[in-house]
C-alpha cells in the first residue's frame, strides 16, 4: 500500500512523526509512506488552496517533501508532482495537535487536506488528538492516537463506506480524547456537534510602533456540546468517528424550497 501523509501543523510537527509511524504500520514492510506537508504551520486555513500564487516545493529526503502552501496544496502537489502517475492508495492527514471536532471542523486545515483527497477521488482520513490537562502530563501526548489509530484505520479500510449518496466521495474525521491510551473507552460513530456558546473572536493589539493588529481567539474546548456528537464522545473519553463529504448542501431543505423555483 502507498500512503500519503500530510498535516497542517507543518513538516516538523511531532504529530506528523506519530502519523508516519501509524502509516508505516498500515502500509507494511512492502508498502511506501510518502510525506508532503506544509513547510510552515497552516492551522486554521481549512480547505484553502494557493490559487493566485505558486507553491514552492522542496524534496527533503526520499519520499519526503515540504511545500509552502496549505494541506490541500500539499495533496495536490503530491498527486500532480511528487507522486505523479502513481497516486496513493490512502491519504492520512494529521495527527493534529488539538481536536478537530465540533465547529473546529470548518476551520481545520487537517480536515481540509483529507477533503481535497476525497475531491480527488482518494480514500482519506483526518486524525486529531484532543489536548488537555491529562495529555499535558504524558511523555507522549499523542499516545491515544498512536496506540488506537492503526486498528481503527484497518477497520475502515476493510468495512468503511467510501461511497456517498451524492457525487462526492466520503472521507472520515477521527478525534482521539485527551487521555492516555489505556483510558480510552472505545469508539463512537458520531455526527459533528457544536459547543454551546463557543465562537471565534478577535482581540486588538497595538504594537510598539503604533500599528494595530488583531489576534484571533478561540473559545473553550471543554464547553458542553450536542449530546451524542463528536465533541460529546471525546469529552467522555471515546474516540469519535465521523463520516464526512465535501458537500455543504442541506439536503433536508431542498424539497421545502421547491416552491421558490421559477421557469
mmCIF file of C-alpha atoms in Angstrom:
data_model
loop_
_atom_site.group_PDB
_atom_site.id
_atom_site.type_symbol
_atom_site.label_atom_id
_atom_site.label_comp_id
_atom_site.label_asym_id
_atom_site.label_seq_id
_atom_site.Cartn_x
_atom_site.Cartn_y
_atom_site.Cartn_z
ATOM 1 C CA UNK A 1 0.000 0.000 0.000
ATOM 2 C CA UNK A 2 1.161 3.510 -0.844
ATOM 3 C CA UNK A 3 0.125 6.058 1.776
ATOM 4 C CA UNK A 4 0.421 9.837 1.564
ATOM 5 C CA UNK A 5 0.593 11.731 4.841
ATOM 6 C CA UNK A 6 0.153 15.460 5.342
ATOM 7 C CA UNK A 7 -0.912 17.836 8.116
ATOM 8 C CA UNK A 8 -1.493 21.492 8.957
ATOM 9 C CA UNK A 9 0.980 21.807 11.840
ATOM 10 C CA UNK A 10 3.962 21.721 9.495
ATOM 11 C CA UNK A 11 6.647 19.328 8.291
ATOM 12 C CA UNK A 12 8.464 19.334 11.663
ATOM 13 C CA UNK A 13 5.401 18.800 13.863
ATOM 14 C CA UNK A 14 5.512 15.954 16.436
ATOM 15 C CA UNK A 15 2.080 14.784 15.325
ATOM 16 C CA UNK A 16 3.433 14.132 11.830
ATOM 17 C CA UNK A 17 6.090 11.862 13.335
ATOM 18 C CA UNK A 18 3.297 9.955 15.048
ATOM 19 C CA UNK A 19 1.344 9.756 11.801
ATOM 20 C CA UNK A 20 4.399 8.469 9.919
ATOM 21 C CA UNK A 21 4.667 5.606 12.418
ATOM 22 C CA UNK A 22 0.947 4.858 12.112
ATOM 23 C CA UNK A 23 1.146 4.934 8.305
ATOM 24 C CA UNK A 24 4.215 2.669 8.257
ATOM 25 C CA UNK A 25 2.337 0.105 10.354
ATOM 26 C CA UNK A 26 -0.632 0.227 7.973
ATOM 27 C CA UNK A 27 1.486 0.137 4.789
ATOM 28 C CA UNK A 28 3.505 -2.853 5.959
ATOM 29 C CA UNK A 29 7.085 -3.795 5.074
ATOM 30 C CA UNK A 30 6.398 -3.847 1.338
ATOM 31 C CA UNK A 31 4.474 -0.561 1.331
ATOM 32 C CA UNK A 32 5.508 3.057 0.970
ATOM 33 C CA UNK A 33 4.836 6.144 3.057
ATOM 34 C CA UNK A 34 5.123 9.482 1.273
ATOM 35 C CA UNK A 35 5.152 12.803 3.103
ATOM 36 C CA UNK A 36 4.099 16.092 1.511
ATOM 37 C CA UNK A 37 3.444 18.569 4.299
ATOM 38 C CA UNK A 38 3.440 22.348 4.727
ATOM 39 C CA UNK A 39 6.827 23.954 5.223
ATOM 40 C CA UNK A 40 5.270 26.138 7.938
ATOM 41 C CA UNK A 41 2.260 25.807 10.224
ATOM 42 C CA UNK A 42 -1.053 26.203 8.398
ATOM 43 C CA UNK A 43 -3.557 25.797 11.255
ATOM 44 C CA UNK A 44 -6.959 27.327 10.563
ATOM 45 C CA UNK A 45 -6.624 27.501 6.774
ATOM 46 C CA UNK A 46 -9.479 24.994 6.239
ATOM 47 C CA UNK A 47 -9.656 23.834 2.618
ATOM 48 C CA UNK A 48 -7.950 26.830 1.034
ATOM 49 C CA UNK A 49 -5.651 26.450 -1.963
ATOM 50 C CA UNK A 50 -2.933 28.795 -3.226
ATOM 51 C CA UNK A 51 -4.847 29.794 -6.333
ATOM 52 C CA UNK A 52 -3.240 33.185 -7.000
ATOM 53 C CA UNK A 53 0.433 32.370 -6.377
ATOM 54 C CA UNK A 54 2.729 29.370 -6.998
ATOM 55 C CA UNK A 55 3.693 26.865 -4.326
ATOM 56 C CA UNK A 56 7.389 26.253 -3.673
ATOM 57 C CA UNK A 57 8.109 22.558 -3.061
ATOM 58 C CA UNK A 58 11.371 21.096 -1.801
ATOM 59 C CA UNK A 59 12.482 17.467 -1.561
ATOM 60 C CA UNK A 60 13.942 16.915 1.900
ATOM 61 C CA UNK A 61 14.698 13.236 1.535
ATOM 62 C CA UNK A 62 13.389 10.021 -0.033
ATOM 63 C CA UNK A 63 9.599 10.328 -0.379
ATOM 64 C CA UNK A 64 9.629 13.427 1.877
ATOM 65 C CA UNK A 65 8.643 16.879 0.609
ATOM 66 C CA UNK A 66 7.842 20.276 2.135
ATOM 67 C CA UNK A 67 5.533 22.659 0.286
ATOM 68 C CA UNK A 68 4.998 26.333 1.064
ATOM 69 C CA UNK A 69 1.241 26.019 0.987
ATOM 70 C CA UNK A 70 -1.843 24.660 2.687
ATOM 71 C CA UNK A 71 -2.639 20.986 3.379
ATOM 72 C CA UNK A 72 -4.906 20.975 0.313
ATOM 73 C CA UNK A 73 -1.986 22.372 -1.712
ATOM 74 C CA UNK A 74 0.169 19.537 -0.389
ATOM 75 C CA UNK A 75 -2.301 16.888 -1.533
ATOM 76 C CA UNK A 76 -2.421 18.490 -4.976
ATOM 77 C CA UNK A 77 1.379 18.699 -5.046
ATOM 78 C CA UNK A 78 1.666 15.020 -4.188
ATOM 79 C CA UNK A 79 -0.797 13.847 -6.818
ATOM 80 C CA UNK A 80 0.362 16.123 -9.631
ATOM 81 C CA UNK A 81 4.093 16.250 -8.898
ATOM 82 C CA UNK A 82 5.783 14.214 -6.179
ATOM 83 C CA UNK A 83 3.745 11.050 -6.842
ATOM 84 C CA UNK A 84 2.677 11.863 -10.399
ATOM 85 C CA UNK A 85 1.466 8.844 -12.333
ATOM 86 C CA UNK A 86 1.330 6.617 -9.252
ATOM 87 C CA UNK A 87 -1.130 8.149 -6.760
ATOM 88 C CA UNK A 88 -1.514 6.980 -3.160
ATOM 89 C CA UNK A 89 -3.960 4.278 -2.125
ATOM 90 C CA UNK A 90 -4.790 6.215 1.045
ATOM 91 C CA UNK A 91 -4.307 9.761 2.354
ATOM 92 C CA UNK A 92 -3.900 10.407 6.081
ATOM 93 C CA UNK A 93 -3.938 13.960 7.432
ATOM 94 C CA UNK A 94 -2.694 14.772 10.957
ATOM 95 C CA UNK A 95 -2.142 13.856 13.664
ATOM 96 C CA UNK A 96 -3.274 17.342 14.602
ATOM 97 C CA UNK A 97 -2.171 18.802 17.921
ATOM 98 C CA UNK A 98 -5.630 19.640 19.212
ATOM 99 C CA UNK A 99 -9.107 18.441 18.371
ATOM 100 C CA UNK A 100 -10.946 18.970 15.116
ATOM 101 C CA UNK A 101 -14.407 18.069 16.335
ATOM 102 C CA UNK A 102 -17.457 20.315 16.559
ATOM 103 C CA UNK A 103 -17.226 23.757 14.960
ATOM 104 C CA UNK A 104 -13.452 23.333 14.624
ATOM 105 C CA UNK A 105 -14.095 21.161 11.565
ATOM 106 C CA UNK A 106 -14.983 24.205 9.479
ATOM 107 C CA UNK A 107 -11.626 25.881 10.174
ATOM 108 C CA UNK A 108 -9.389 22.825 10.158
ATOM 109 C CA UNK A 109 -6.533 22.523 7.693
ATOM 110 C CA UNK A 110 -6.214 18.896 8.792
ATOM 111 C CA UNK A 111 -9.758 18.208 7.630
ATOM 112 C CA UNK A 112 -9.109 20.363 4.547
ATOM 113 C CA UNK A 113 -6.276 18.075 3.458
ATOM 114 C CA UNK A 114 -8.480 14.987 3.759
ATOM 115 C CA UNK A 115 -11.297 16.785 1.942
ATOM 116 C CA UNK A 116 -9.040 17.624 -1.002
ATOM 117 C CA UNK A 117 -8.019 13.985 -1.239
ATOM 118 C CA UNK A 118 -11.691 12.984 -1.305
ATOM 119 C CA UNK A 119 -12.341 15.514 -4.078
ATOM 120 C CA UNK A 120 -9.510 13.862 -5.999
ATOM 121 C CA UNK A 121 -11.265 10.505 -5.618
ATOM 122 C CA UNK A 122 -8.906 9.083 -2.980
ATOM 123 C CA UNK A 123 -9.768 7.412 0.346
ATOM 124 C CA UNK A 124 -8.840 9.863 3.092
ATOM 125 C CA UNK A 125 -8.888 10.146 6.880
ATOM 126 C CA UNK A 126 -8.229 13.155 9.109
ATOM 127 C CA UNK A 127 -6.819 12.374 12.558
ATOM 128 C CA UNK A 128 -6.631 14.763 15.519
ATOM 129 C CA UNK A 129 -5.592 14.432 19.147
ATOM 130 C CA UNK A 130 -7.589 16.295 21.781
ATOM 131 C CA UNK A 131 -5.238 18.033 24.213
ATOM 132 C CA UNK A 132 -5.920 18.806 27.869
ATOM 133 C CA UNK A 133 -4.647 18.567 31.426
ATOM 134 C CA UNK A 134 -4.201 14.793 31.239
ATOM 135 C CA UNK A 135 -2.252 14.764 27.981
ATOM 136 C CA UNK A 136 -0.029 17.568 29.311
ATOM 137 C CA UNK A 137 1.447 15.168 31.877
ATOM 138 C CA UNK A 138 2.222 12.424 29.338
ATOM 139 C CA UNK A 139 5.656 11.873 27.834
ATOM 140 C CA UNK A 140 3.810 11.320 24.560
ATOM 141 C CA UNK A 141 0.652 13.477 24.309
ATOM 142 C CA UNK A 142 -0.248 11.642 21.078
ATOM 143 C CA UNK A 143 -0.320 8.279 22.871
ATOM 144 C CA UNK A 144 -4.042 7.651 22.359
ATOM 145 C CA UNK A 145 -3.755 8.254 18.612
ATOM 146 C CA UNK A 146 -0.537 6.247 18.288
ATOM 147 C CA UNK A 147 -1.989 3.182 20.020
ATOM 148 C CA UNK A 148 -5.553 3.161 18.701
ATOM 149 C CA UNK A 149 -5.324 4.645 15.182
ATOM 150 C CA UNK A 150 -3.838 1.631 13.326
ATOM 151 C CA UNK A 151 -6.642 -0.720 14.323
ATOM 152 C CA UNK A 152 -9.370 1.802 13.516
ATOM 153 C CA UNK A 153 -7.853 2.683 10.146
ATOM 154 C CA UNK A 154 -7.649 -1.005 9.234
ATOM 155 C CA UNK A 155 -11.292 -1.449 10.193
ATOM 156 C CA UNK A 156 -12.275 1.476 7.975
ATOM 157 C CA UNK A 157 -10.273 0.091 5.058
ATOM 158 C CA UNK A 158 -11.969 -3.291 5.489
ATOM 159 C CA UNK A 159 -15.506 -2.227 6.358
ATOM 160 C CA UNK A 160 -15.858 1.529 5.846
ATOM 161 C CA UNK A 161 -18.316 3.001 3.360
ATOM 162 C CA UNK A 162 -16.284 5.153 0.961
ATOM 163 C CA UNK A 163 -19.235 5.922 -1.315
ATOM 164 C CA UNK A 164 -21.911 8.595 -0.929
ATOM 165 C CA UNK A 165 -25.472 9.322 -1.953
ATOM 166 C CA UNK A 166 -24.123 12.310 -3.887
ATOM 167 C CA UNK A 167 -21.319 12.638 -6.421
ATOM 168 C CA UNK A 168 -18.853 13.371 -3.612
ATOM 169 C CA UNK A 169 -16.653 10.668 -2.086
ATOM 170 C CA UNK A 170 -16.846 10.178 1.671
ATOM 171 C CA UNK A 171 -13.886 10.756 3.951
ATOM 172 C CA UNK A 172 -13.537 10.249 7.703
ATOM 173 C CA UNK A 173 -12.750 12.539 10.615
ATOM 174 C CA UNK A 174 -11.302 10.840 13.716
ATOM 175 C CA UNK A 175 -10.688 12.602 17.030
ATOM 176 C CA UNK A 176 -8.886 10.976 19.947
ATOM 177 C CA UNK A 177 -9.805 12.024 23.511
ATOM 178 C CA UNK A 178 -7.494 13.909 25.875
ATOM 179 C CA UNK A 179 -6.371 10.928 27.918
ATOM 180 C CA UNK A 180 -3.760 8.187 27.848
ATOM 181 C CA UNK A 181 -4.308 5.191 25.590
ATOM 182 C CA UNK A 182 -5.399 2.889 28.422
ATOM 183 C CA UNK A 183 -8.169 5.295 29.486
ATOM 184 C CA UNK A 184 -9.834 5.325 26.060
ATOM 185 C CA UNK A 185 -13.258 3.727 26.498
ATOM 186 C CA UNK A 186 -13.856 2.796 22.864
ATOM 187 C CA UNK A 187 -15.132 4.266 19.597
ATOM 188 C CA UNK A 188 -18.332 6.189 18.973
ATOM 189 C CA UNK A 189 -19.677 6.880 15.476
ATOM 190 C CA UNK A 190 -20.949 10.419 15.912
ATOM 191 C CA UNK A 191 -22.112 13.430 13.902
ATOM 192 C CA UNK A 192 -20.307 16.753 14.017
ATOM 193 C CA UNK A 193 -21.520 18.720 17.025
ATOM 194 C CA UNK A 194 -21.409 22.276 18.290
ATOM 195 C CA UNK A 195 -20.030 23.570 21.582
ATOM 196 C CA UNK A 196 -22.574 25.765 23.356
ATOM 197 C CA UNK A 197 -21.699 29.446 23.401
ATOM 198 C CA UNK A 198 -18.347 28.994 21.681
ATOM 199 C CA UNK A 199 -17.344 31.449 18.941
ATOM 200 C CA UNK A 200 -14.081 32.609 17.472
ATOM 201 C CA UNK A 201 -13.331 36.218 18.351
ATOM 202 C CA UNK A 202 -10.647 38.820 17.693
ATOM 203 C CA UNK A 203 -8.721 40.882 20.206
ATOM 204 C CA UNK A 204 -6.990 44.112 19.148
ATOM 205 C CA UNK A 205 -3.325 44.646 19.939
ATOM 206 C CA UNK A 206 -1.198 47.744 19.461
ATOM 207 C CA UNK A 207 2.414 47.109 18.508
ATOM 208 C CA UNK A 208 5.219 49.337 19.881
ATOM 209 C CA UNK A 209 5.293 51.179 16.538
ATOM 210 C CA UNK A 210 1.648 52.141 16.973
ATOM 211 C CA UNK A 211 0.236 49.797 14.358
ATOM 212 C CA UNK A 212 -2.968 47.992 15.262
ATOM 213 C CA UNK A 213 -3.253 44.225 14.882
ATOM 214 C CA UNK A 214 -5.973 41.670 15.644
ATOM 215 C CA UNK A 215 -5.354 38.322 17.305
ATOM 216 C CA UNK A 216 -7.882 35.546 16.621
ATOM 217 C CA UNK A 217 -9.041 33.851 19.827
ATOM 218 C CA UNK A 218 -10.788 30.512 20.173
ATOM 219 C CA UNK A 219 -13.364 29.548 22.761
ATOM 220 C CA UNK A 220 -13.434 26.875 25.455
ATOM 221 C CA UNK A 221 -12.811 23.387 24.100
ATOM 222 C CA UNK A 222 -14.497 21.773 27.103
ATOM 223 C CA UNK A 223 -17.833 23.577 26.815
ATOM 224 C CA UNK A 224 -20.929 21.324 26.750
ATOM 225 C CA UNK A 225 -21.828 20.179 23.250
ATOM 226 C CA UNK A 226 -24.610 18.476 21.348
ATOM 227 C CA UNK A 227 -25.407 15.162 23.109
ATOM 228 C CA UNK A 228 -24.194 12.202 21.070
ATOM 229 C CA UNK A 229 -21.909 14.381 18.953
ATOM 230 C CA UNK A 230 -18.192 14.050 18.267
ATOM 231 C CA UNK A 231 -17.339 16.603 20.970
ATOM 232 C CA UNK A 232 -19.588 14.834 23.463
ATOM 233 C CA UNK A 233 -17.907 11.494 22.720
ATOM 234 C CA UNK A 234 -14.414 12.955 23.102
ATOM 235 C CA UNK A 235 -15.303 14.582 26.415
ATOM 236 C CA UNK A 236 -16.376 11.154 27.694
ATOM 237 C CA UNK A 237 -13.021 9.588 26.656
ATOM 238 C CA UNK A 238 -14.300 7.963 23.489
ATOM 239 C CA UNK A 239 -12.712 8.184 20.056
ATOM 240 C CA UNK A 240 -15.135 9.889 17.697
ATOM 241 C CA UNK A 241 -15.521 8.655 14.122
ATOM 242 C CA UNK A 242 -17.443 10.940 11.775
ATOM 243 C CA UNK A 243 -18.148 10.237 8.096
ATOM 244 C CA UNK A 244 -17.979 13.423 6.033
ATOM 245 C CA UNK A 245 -18.194 14.582 2.452
ATOM 246 C CA UNK A 246 -17.238 17.805 0.655
ATOM 247 C CA UNK A 247 -20.884 18.725 0.087
ATOM 248 C CA UNK A 248 -22.387 21.607 2.086
ATOM 249 C CA UNK A 249 -25.887 21.179 0.692
ATOM 250 C CA UNK A 250 -28.653 20.917 3.297
ATOM 251 C CA UNK A 251 -30.475 18.091 1.541
ATOM 252 C CA UNK A 252 -33.285 18.085 4.121
ATOM 253 C CA UNK A 253 -34.284 21.592 2.990
ATOM 254 C CA UNK A 254 -34.304 21.023 -0.775
ATOM 255 C CA UNK A 255 -37.920 19.915 -1.153
ATOM 256 C CA UNK A 256 -39.319 22.676 1.039
ATOM 257 C CA UNK A 257 -37.572 25.240 -1.156
ATOM 258 C CA UNK A 258 -39.052 23.902 -4.417
ATOM 259 C CA UNK A 259 -41.913 26.395 -4.020
ATOM 260 C CA UNK A 260 -39.421 29.142 -4.875
ATOM 261 C CA UNK A 261 -38.499 27.633 -8.235
ATOM 262 C CA UNK A 262 -39.395 29.547 -11.358
ATOM 263 C CA UNK A 263 -39.324 28.804 -15.058
#
